[in-house]
Every structure is written in structure tokens, then in C-alpha cells.
PDB file of C-alpha atoms and ligand atoms in Angstrom:
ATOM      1  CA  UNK A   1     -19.088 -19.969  30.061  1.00 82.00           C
ATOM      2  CA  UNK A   2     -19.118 -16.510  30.678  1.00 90.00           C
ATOM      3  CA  UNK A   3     -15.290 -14.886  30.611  1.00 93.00           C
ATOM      4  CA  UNK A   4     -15.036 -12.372  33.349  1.00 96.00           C
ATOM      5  CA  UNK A   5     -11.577 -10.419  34.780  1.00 98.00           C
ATOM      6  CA  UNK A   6      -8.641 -11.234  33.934  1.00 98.00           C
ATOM      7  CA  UNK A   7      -6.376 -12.433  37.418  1.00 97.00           C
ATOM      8  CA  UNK A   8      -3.356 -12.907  36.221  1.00 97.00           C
ATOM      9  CA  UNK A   9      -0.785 -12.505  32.853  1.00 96.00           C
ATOM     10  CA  UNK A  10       2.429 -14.535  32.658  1.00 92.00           C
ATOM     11  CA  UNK A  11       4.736 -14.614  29.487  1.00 90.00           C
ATOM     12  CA  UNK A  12       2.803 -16.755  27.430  1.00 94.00           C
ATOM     13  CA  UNK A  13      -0.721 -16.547  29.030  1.00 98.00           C
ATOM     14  CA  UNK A  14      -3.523 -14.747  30.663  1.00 98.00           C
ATOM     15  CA  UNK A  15      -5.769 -16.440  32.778  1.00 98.00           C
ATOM     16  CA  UNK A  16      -9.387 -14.866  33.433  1.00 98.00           C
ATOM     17  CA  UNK A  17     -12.206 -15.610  36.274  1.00 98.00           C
ATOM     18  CA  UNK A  18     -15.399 -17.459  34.948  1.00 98.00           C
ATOM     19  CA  UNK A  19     -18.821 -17.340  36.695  1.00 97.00           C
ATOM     20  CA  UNK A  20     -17.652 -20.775  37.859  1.00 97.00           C
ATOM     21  CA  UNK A  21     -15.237 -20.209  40.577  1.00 97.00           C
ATOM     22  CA  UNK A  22     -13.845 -23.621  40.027  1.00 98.00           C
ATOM     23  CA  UNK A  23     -12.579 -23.031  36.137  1.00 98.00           C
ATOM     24  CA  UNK A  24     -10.642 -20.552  34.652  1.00 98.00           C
ATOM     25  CA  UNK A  25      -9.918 -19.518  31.130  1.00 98.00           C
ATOM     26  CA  UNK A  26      -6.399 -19.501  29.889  1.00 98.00           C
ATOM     27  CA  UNK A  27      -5.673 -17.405  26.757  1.00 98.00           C
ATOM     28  CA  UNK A  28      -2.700 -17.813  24.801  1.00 98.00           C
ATOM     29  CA  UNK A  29      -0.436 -15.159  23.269  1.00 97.00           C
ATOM     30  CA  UNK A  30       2.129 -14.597  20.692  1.00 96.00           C
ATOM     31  CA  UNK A  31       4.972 -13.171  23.268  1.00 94.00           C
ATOM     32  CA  UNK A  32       7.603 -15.042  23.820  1.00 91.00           C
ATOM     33  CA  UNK A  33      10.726 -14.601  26.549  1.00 87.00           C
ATOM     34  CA  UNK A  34      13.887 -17.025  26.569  1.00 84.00           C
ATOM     35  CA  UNK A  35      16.706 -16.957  28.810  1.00 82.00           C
ATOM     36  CA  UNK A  36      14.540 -16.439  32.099  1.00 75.00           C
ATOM     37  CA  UNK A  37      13.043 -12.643  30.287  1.00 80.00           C
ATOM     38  CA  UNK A  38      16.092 -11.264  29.258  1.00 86.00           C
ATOM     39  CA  UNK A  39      15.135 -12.149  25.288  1.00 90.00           C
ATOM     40  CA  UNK A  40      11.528 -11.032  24.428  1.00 91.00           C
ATOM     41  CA  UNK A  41       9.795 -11.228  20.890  1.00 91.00           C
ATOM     42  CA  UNK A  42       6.573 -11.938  19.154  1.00 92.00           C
ATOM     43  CA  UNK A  43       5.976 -15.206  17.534  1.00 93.00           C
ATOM     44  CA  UNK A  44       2.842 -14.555  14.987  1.00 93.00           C
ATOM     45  CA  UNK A  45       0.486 -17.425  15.359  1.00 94.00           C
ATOM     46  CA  UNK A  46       2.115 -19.441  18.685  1.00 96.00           C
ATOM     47  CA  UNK A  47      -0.766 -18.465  20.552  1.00 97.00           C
ATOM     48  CA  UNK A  48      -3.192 -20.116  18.910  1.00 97.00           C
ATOM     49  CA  UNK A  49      -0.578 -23.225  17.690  1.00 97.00           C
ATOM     50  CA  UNK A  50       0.217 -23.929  21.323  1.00 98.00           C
ATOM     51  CA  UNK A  51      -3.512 -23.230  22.258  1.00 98.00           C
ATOM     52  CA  UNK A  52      -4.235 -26.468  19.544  1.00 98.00           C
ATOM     53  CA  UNK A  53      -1.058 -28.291  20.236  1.00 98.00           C
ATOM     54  CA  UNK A  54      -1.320 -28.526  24.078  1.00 98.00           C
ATOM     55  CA  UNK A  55      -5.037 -29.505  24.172  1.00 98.00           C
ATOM     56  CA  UNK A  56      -4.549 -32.079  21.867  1.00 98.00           C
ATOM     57  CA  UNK A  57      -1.047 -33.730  23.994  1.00 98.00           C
ATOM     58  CA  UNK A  58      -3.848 -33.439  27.010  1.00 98.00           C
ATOM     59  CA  UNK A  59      -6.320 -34.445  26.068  1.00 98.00           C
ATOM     60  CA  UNK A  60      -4.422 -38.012  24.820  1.00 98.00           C
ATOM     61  CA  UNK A  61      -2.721 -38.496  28.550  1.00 98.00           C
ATOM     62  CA  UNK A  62      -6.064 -38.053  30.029  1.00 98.00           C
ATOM     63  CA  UNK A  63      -7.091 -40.985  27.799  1.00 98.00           C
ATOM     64  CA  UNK A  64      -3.846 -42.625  29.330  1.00 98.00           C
ATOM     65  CA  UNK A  65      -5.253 -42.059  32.688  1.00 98.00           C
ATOM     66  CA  UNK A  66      -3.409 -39.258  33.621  1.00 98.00           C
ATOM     67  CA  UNK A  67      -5.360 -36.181  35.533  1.00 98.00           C
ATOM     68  CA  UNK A  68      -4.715 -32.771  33.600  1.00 98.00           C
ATOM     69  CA  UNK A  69      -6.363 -29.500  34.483  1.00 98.00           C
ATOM     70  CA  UNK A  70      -7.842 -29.379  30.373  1.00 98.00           C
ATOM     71  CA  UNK A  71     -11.851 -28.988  30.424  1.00 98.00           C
ATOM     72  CA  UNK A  72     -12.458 -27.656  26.824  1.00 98.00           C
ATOM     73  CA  UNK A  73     -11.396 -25.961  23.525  1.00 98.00           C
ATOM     74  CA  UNK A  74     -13.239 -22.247  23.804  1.00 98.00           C
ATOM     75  CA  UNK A  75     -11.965 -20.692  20.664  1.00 97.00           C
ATOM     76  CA  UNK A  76      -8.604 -20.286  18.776  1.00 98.00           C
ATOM     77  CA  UNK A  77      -6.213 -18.994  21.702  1.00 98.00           C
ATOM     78  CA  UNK A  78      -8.782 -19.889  24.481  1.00 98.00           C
ATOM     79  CA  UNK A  79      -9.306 -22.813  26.751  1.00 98.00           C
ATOM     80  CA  UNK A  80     -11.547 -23.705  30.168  1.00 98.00           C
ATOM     81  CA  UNK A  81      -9.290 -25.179  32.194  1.00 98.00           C
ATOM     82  CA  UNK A  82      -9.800 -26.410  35.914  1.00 98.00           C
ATOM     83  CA  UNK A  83      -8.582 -23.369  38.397  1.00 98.00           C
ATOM     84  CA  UNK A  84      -5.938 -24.821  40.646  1.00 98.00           C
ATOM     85  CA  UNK A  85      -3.293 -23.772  43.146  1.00 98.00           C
ATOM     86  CA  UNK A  86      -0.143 -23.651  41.663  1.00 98.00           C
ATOM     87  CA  UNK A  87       2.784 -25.889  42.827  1.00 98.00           C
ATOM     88  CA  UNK A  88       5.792 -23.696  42.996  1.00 98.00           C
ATOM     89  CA  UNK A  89       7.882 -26.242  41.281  1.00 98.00           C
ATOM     90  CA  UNK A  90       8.991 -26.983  37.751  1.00 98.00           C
ATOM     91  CA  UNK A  91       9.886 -30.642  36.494  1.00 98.00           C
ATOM     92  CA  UNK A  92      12.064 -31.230  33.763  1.00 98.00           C
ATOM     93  CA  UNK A  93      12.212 -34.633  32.584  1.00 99.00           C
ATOM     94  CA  UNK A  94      15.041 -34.926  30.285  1.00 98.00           C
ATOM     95  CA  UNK A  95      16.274 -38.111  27.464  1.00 98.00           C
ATOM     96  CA  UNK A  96      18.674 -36.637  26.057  1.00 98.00           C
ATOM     97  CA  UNK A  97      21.611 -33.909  27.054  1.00 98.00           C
ATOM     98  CA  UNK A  98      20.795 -30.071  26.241  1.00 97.00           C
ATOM     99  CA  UNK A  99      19.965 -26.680  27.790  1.00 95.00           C
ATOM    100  CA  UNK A 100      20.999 -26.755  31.069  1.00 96.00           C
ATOM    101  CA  UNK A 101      21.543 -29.928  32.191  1.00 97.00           C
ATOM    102  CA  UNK A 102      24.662 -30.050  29.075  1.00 98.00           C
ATOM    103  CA  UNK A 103      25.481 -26.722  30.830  1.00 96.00           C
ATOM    104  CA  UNK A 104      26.332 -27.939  34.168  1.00 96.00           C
ATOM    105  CA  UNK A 105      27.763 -31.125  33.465  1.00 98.00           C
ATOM    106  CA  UNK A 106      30.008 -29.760  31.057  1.00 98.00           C
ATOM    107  CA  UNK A 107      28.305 -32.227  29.034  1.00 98.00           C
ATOM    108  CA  UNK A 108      27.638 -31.788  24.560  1.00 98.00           C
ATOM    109  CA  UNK A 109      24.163 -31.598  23.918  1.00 97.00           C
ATOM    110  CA  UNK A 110      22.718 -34.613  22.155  1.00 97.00           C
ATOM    111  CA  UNK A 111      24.174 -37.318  23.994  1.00 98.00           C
ATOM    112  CA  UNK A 112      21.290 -40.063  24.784  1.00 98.00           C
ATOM    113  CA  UNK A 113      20.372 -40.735  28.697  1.00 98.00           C
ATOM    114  CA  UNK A 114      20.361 -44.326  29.897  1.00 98.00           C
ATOM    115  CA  UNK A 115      17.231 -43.369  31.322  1.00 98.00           C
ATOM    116  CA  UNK A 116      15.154 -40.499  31.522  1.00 98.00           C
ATOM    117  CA  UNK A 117      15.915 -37.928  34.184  1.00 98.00           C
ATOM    118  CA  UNK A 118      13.213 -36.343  36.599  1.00 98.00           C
ATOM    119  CA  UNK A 119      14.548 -32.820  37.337  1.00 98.00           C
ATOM    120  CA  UNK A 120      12.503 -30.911  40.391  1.00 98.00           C
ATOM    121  CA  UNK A 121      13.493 -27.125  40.297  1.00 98.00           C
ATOM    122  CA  UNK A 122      11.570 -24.405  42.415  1.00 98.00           C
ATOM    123  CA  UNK A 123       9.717 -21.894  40.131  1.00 97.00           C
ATOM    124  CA  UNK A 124      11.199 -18.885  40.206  1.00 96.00           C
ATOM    125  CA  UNK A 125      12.610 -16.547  37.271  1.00 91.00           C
ATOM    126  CA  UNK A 126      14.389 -14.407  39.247  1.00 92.00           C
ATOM    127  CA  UNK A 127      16.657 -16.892  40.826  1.00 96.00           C
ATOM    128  CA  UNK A 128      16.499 -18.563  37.905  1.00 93.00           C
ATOM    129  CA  UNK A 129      14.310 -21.920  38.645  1.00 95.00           C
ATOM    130  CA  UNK A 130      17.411 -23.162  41.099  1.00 97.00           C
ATOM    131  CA  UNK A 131      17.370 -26.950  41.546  1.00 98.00           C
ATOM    132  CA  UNK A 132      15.973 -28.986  44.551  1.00 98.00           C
ATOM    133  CA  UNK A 133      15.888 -31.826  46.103  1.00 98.00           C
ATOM    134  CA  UNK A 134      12.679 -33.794  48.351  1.00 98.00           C
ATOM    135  CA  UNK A 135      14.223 -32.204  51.452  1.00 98.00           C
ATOM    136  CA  UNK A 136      14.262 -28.861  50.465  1.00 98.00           C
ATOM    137  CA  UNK A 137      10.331 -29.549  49.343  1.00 98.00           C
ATOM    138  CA  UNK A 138       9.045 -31.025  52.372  1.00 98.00           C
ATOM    139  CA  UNK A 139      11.761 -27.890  54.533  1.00 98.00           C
ATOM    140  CA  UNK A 140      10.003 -25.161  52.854  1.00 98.00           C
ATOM    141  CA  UNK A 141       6.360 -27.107  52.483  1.00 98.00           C
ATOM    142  CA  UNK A 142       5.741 -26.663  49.018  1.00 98.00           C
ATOM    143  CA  UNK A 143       4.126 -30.209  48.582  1.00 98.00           C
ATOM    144  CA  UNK A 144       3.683 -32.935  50.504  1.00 98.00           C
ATOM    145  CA  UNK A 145       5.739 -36.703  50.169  1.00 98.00           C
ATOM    146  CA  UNK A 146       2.213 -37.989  49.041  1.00 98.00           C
ATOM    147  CA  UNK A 147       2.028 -35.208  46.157  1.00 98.00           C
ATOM    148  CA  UNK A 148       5.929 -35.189  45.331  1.00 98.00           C
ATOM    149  CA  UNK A 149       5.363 -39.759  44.853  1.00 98.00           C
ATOM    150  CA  UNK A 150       2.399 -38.738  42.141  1.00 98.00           C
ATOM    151  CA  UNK A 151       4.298 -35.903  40.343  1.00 98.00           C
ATOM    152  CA  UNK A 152       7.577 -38.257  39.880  1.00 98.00           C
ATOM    153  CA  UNK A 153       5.207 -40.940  38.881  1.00 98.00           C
ATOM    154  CA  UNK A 154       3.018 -39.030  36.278  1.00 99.00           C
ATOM    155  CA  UNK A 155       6.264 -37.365  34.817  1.00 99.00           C
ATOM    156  CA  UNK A 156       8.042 -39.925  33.903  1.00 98.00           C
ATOM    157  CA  UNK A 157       4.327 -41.701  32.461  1.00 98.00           C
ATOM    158  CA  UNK A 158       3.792 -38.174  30.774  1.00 98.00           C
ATOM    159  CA  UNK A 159       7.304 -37.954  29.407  1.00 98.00           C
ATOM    160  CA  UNK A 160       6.461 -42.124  27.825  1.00 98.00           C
ATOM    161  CA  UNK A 161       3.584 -40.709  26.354  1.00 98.00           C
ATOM    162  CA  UNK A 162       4.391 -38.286  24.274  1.00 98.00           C
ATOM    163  CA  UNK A 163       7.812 -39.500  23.517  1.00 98.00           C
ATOM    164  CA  UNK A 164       5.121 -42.138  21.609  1.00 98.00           C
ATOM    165  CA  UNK A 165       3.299 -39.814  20.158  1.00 98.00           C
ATOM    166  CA  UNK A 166       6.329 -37.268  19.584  1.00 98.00           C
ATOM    167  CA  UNK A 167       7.773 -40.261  17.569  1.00 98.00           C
ATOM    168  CA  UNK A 168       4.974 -41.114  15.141  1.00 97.00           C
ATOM    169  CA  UNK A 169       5.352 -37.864  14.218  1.00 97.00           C
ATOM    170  CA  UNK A 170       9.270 -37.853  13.655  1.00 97.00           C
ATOM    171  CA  UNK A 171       9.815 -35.941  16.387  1.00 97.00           C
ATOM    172  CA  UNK A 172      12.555 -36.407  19.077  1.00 98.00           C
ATOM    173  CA  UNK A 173      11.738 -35.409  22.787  1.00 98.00           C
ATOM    174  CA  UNK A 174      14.742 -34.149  24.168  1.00 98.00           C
ATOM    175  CA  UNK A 175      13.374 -32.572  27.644  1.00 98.00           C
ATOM    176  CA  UNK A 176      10.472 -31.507  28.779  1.00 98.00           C
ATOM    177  CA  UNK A 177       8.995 -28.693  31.537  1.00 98.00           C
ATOM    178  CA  UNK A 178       5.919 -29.679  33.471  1.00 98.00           C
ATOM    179  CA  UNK A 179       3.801 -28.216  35.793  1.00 98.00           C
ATOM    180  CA  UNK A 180       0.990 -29.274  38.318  1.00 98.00           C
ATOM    181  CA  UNK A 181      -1.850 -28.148  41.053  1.00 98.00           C
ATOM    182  CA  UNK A 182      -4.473 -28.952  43.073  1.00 98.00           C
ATOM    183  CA  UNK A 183      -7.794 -28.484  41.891  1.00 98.00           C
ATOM    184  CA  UNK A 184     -10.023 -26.812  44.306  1.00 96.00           C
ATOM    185  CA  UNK A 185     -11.517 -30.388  44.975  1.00 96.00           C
ATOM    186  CA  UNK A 186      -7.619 -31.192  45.791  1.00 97.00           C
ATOM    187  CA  UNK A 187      -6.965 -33.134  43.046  1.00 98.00           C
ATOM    188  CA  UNK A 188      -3.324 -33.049  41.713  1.00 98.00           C
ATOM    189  CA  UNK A 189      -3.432 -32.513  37.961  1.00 98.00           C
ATOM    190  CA  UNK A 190      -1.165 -31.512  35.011  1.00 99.00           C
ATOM    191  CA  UNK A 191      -1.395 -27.655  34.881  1.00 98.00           C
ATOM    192  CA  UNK A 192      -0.221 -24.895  32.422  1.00 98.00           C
ATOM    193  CA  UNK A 193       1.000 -25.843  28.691  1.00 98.00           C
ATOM    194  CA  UNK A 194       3.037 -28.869  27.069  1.00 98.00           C
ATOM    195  CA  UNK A 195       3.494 -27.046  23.840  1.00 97.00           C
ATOM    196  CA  UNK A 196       6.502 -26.559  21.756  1.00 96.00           C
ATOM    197  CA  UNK A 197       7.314 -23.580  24.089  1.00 95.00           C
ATOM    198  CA  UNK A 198       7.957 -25.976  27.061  1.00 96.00           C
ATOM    199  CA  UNK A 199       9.447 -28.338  24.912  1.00 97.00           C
ATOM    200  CA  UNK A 200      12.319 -29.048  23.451  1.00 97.00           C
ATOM    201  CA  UNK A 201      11.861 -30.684  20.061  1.00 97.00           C
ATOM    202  CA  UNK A 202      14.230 -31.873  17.118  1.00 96.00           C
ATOM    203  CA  UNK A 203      13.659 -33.430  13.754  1.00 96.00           C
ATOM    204  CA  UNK A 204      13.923 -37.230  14.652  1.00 96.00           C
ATOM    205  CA  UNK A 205      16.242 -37.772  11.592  1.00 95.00           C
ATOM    206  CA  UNK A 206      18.033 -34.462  10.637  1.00 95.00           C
ATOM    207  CA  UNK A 207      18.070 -33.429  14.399  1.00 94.00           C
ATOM    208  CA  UNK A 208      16.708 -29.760  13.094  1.00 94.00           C
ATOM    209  CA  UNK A 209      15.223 -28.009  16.218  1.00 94.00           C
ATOM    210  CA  UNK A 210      11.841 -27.311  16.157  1.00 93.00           C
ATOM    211  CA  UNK A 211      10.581 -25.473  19.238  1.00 86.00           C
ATOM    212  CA  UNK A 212      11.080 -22.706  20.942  1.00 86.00           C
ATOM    213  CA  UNK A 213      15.337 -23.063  20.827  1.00 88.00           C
ATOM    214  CA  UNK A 214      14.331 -21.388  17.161  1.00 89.00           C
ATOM    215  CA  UNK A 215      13.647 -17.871  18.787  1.00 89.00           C
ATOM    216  CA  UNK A 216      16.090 -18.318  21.709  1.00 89.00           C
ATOM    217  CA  UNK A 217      19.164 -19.301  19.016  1.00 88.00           C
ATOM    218  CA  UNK A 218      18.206 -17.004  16.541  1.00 87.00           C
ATOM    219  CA  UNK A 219      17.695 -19.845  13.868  1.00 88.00           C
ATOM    220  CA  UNK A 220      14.676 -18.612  11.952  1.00 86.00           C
ATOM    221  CA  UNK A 221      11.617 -19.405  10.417  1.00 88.00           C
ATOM    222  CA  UNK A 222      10.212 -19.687  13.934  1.00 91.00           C
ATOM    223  CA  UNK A 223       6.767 -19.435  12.683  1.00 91.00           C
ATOM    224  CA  UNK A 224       7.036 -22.226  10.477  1.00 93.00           C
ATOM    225  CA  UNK A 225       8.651 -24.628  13.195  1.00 93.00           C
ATOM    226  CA  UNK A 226       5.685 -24.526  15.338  1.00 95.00           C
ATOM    227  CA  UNK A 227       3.230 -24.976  12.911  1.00 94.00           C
ATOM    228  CA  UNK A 228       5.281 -27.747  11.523  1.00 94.00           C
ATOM    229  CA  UNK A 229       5.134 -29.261  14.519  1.00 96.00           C
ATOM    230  CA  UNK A 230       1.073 -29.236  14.839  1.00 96.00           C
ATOM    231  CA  UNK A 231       1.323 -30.039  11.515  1.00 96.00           C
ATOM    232  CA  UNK A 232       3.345 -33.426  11.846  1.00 96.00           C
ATOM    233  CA  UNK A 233       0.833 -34.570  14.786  1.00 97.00           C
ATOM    234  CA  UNK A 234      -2.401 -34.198  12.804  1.00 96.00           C
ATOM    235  CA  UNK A 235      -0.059 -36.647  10.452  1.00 95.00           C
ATOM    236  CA  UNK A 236       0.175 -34.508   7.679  1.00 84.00           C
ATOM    237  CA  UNK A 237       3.762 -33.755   6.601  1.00 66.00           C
ATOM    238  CA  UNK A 238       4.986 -30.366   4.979  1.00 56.00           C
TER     239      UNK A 238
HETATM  240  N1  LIG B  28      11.716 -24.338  29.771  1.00 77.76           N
HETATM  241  C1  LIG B  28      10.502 -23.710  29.874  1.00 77.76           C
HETATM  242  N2  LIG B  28      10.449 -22.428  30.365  1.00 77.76           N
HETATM  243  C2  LIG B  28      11.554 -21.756  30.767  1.00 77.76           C
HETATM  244  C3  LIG B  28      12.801 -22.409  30.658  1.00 77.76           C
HETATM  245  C4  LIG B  28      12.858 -23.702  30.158  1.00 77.76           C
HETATM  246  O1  LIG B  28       9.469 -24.267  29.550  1.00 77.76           O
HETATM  247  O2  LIG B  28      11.450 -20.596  31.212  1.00 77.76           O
HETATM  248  C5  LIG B  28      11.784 -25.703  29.240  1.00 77.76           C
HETATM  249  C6  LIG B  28      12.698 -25.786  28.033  1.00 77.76           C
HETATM  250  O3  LIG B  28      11.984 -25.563  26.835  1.00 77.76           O
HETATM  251  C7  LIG B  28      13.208 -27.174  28.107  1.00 77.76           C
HETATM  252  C8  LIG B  28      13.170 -27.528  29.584  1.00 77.76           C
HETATM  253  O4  LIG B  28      12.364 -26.530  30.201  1.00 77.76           O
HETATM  254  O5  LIG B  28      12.371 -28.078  27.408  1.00 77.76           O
HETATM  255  C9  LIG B  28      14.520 -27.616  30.229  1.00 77.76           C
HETATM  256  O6  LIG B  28      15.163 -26.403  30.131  1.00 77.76           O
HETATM  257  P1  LIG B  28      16.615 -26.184  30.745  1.00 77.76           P
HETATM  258  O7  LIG B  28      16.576 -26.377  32.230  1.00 77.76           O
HETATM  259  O8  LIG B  28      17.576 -26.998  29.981  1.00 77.76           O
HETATM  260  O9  LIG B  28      16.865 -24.644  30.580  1.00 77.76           O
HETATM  261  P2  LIG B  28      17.069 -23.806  29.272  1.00 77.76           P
HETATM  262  O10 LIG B  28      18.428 -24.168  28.771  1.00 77.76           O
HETATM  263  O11 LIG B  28      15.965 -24.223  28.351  1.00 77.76           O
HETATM  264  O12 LIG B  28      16.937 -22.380  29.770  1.00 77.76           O
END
């Protein structure tokens, strides 16, 4: 598959044309931003961690029947993926209180969910992902009821999933960011990353955090949390 120029670069990714106009390539990088750009660093090693991690979590709900954009592992930082057309939203599923769901409930993070919350916000940084609700979808006709049913019902089957897989590995799932499109044959799929960027992870037992929350809390030893995690789902333990 023959890479050729590059068509867009967001914070943790650039995406380049192939010779196939129906796949892209995604390549991963080590920048990071938190707090919607205004904290911006370098993670050595994410790219390709995240690169590993995310086409592994695909690759097992696509074995669970669920549709995902993932074609193939190119190289350390590089994937084919299928090209889609973004859908401007961003779902959060959440199990347990944190971020910004703790924020505007006035709630302590931490605190278990009866059941797991499926949060639609509209992508967009500068207004800072604002929340929505169906009406506001189907009023501005960013997806249609149809496509809004599926992404509700794959979240919460995606969020199941690797909740699973999260805990064989001792890790807790506290929320998670998803994103989908429509491939150019209009299927809706699971697009960008699930990686510990999109995530938010914590030791199962100690509660240590072990995603992304590193960087944006200034906890340290970033590098090592990611790798731990990638390290904990190929079962070996540091
Ligand atoms: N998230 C993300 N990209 C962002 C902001 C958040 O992938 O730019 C993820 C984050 O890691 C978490 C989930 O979305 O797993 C929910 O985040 P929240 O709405 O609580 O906002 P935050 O407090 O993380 O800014």
C-alpha cells in the first residue's frame, strides 16, 4: 500500500492518502494536548504504544461483531485504516464518576454508576465538545435517528467489551471517548483510537491512574504508564 500525501494532522495523528481512495493511513505521534490544547507535551514512545494498543482493543470487538474502521498493522506508528466521513460527535460512555461529568455534578470522582452512561457531545475543541442531546443531532443533521440507534447500541457493547478485557488485565474502565464514520460504502464503523489517550484507566486494586490523566495531572512516569498498560494486556505483568 503505497503512502501518498498527507490530508490531515490532528493532536495525536496524521492521516495520509493511499493509492486506494477508500483507505487511509493513520500515523501516530508522541504529542500530546490535555485540557482541550491549552497543555501540550511529548510523550516518548505513545505513538507507537497507542498504535499497538488500539489495534489490538479493535481488532477483539470486530471479533465481537462490532464494525471498526481497522484494516491492518503497517509498521510501528502506522496503520491502514478504512477512510470514512467523520461524525462530528464524541461519545463518552462513563462507569464510574471523573473528569467532567464529577465536574458538573459537583460530584467526587470515583463513585461507581448504577449503570453505564452514554454521553453524546458535538466535536469541537474550541467550544469545548459542549453536550447534546438527539434533538439537537437530528436540528443540525449531523446523523440520522437510524445512525444515532447503532452508535448508542455499539457504545454501550464497546464499553462491555473492553471493560472484560480491561479487567483481566487489572484494569478499571472509568470512561471512555469514542468516535465513528461512514465508510465510503456507508457503513457506520468505530473510527479514530481507543488507546490509553482516550481512556481513562486506573489500577483495578490501588486505583493508580494509568492513562493519559498522568500528563494532564502532572503525576509522572507517563512513559511507563502506557507501556504498562500494553504491557498488562499481552498478560505479562511489570
Ligand atoms: N477525552 C479524549 N479527548 C479529549 C478529552 C477527553 O479522548 O480531548 C476522553 C478522556 O480521556 C476521558 C473521556 O474522554 O476518557 C471523558 O472525558 P471528560 O468529558 O470527563 O473530560 P476531561 O475531564 O477528560 O477533559
Amino acid at each position: 500500500m503505497k503512502r501518498l500525501e498527507l490530508i490531515s494532522e490532528g493532536k495525536s495523528k496524521r492521516i495520509y492518502a493511499t493509492d486506494d481512495p477508500r483507505l487511509v493511513i493513520e500515523s501516530y505521534k508522541d504529542e500530546t494536548t490535555a485540557f482541550n490544547g491549552l497543555k501540550r507535551g511529548n510523550i516518548s514512545g505513545k505513538g507507537v504504544i497507542n498504535n499497538r494498543i488500539s489495534n489490538h482493543l479493535m481488532t477483539m470487538l470486530e471479533k465481537n461483531g462490532i464494525p471498526t474502521h481497522f484494516v491492518e498493522e503497517l509498521g510501528e506508528r502506522e496503520t491502514l485504516v478504512r477512510r470514512v466521513t467523520p461524525i462530528p460527535l464524541r461519545v463518552v460512555v462513563r462507569n464510574i464518576t471523573a473528569g467532567s461529568m464529577a465536574k458538573r455534578l459537583g460530584l467526587p470522582e470515583g463513585q461507581k454508576l448504577r449503570r453505564a452512561v452514554v454521553e453524546i457531545d458535538f466535536k469541537d475543541e474550541m467550544l469545548e465538545h459542549p453536550m447534546v442531546n438527539e434533538d439537537y443531532i437530528y436540528a443540525m443533521g449531523w446523523a440520522s435517528e437510524e445512525q444515532v440507534k447503532l452508535i448508542k447500541q455499539y457504545s454501550r457493547r464497546i464499553n462491555e467489551l473492553l471493560c472484560t478485557v480491561m479487567r483481566q488485565a487489572e484494569i478499571e474502565v472509568i470512561d471512555c471517548k469514542l468516535e465513528f464514520g461512514v465508510t465510503v460504502d456507508g457503513t457506520l464503523v468505530l473510527a479514530d483510537e481507543i488507546s490509553p489517550d482516550t481512556c481513562r484507566l486506573w489500577d483495578a486494586s490501588t486505583h493508580e491512574k494509568l492513562g493519559i490523566d498522568r500528563f494532564r495531572r502532572n503525576l509522572g512516569d507517563v512513559e511507563q504508564a502506557y507501556q504498562e498498560v500494553w504491557s498488562r494486556l499481552m498478560g505479562e505483568r511489570a
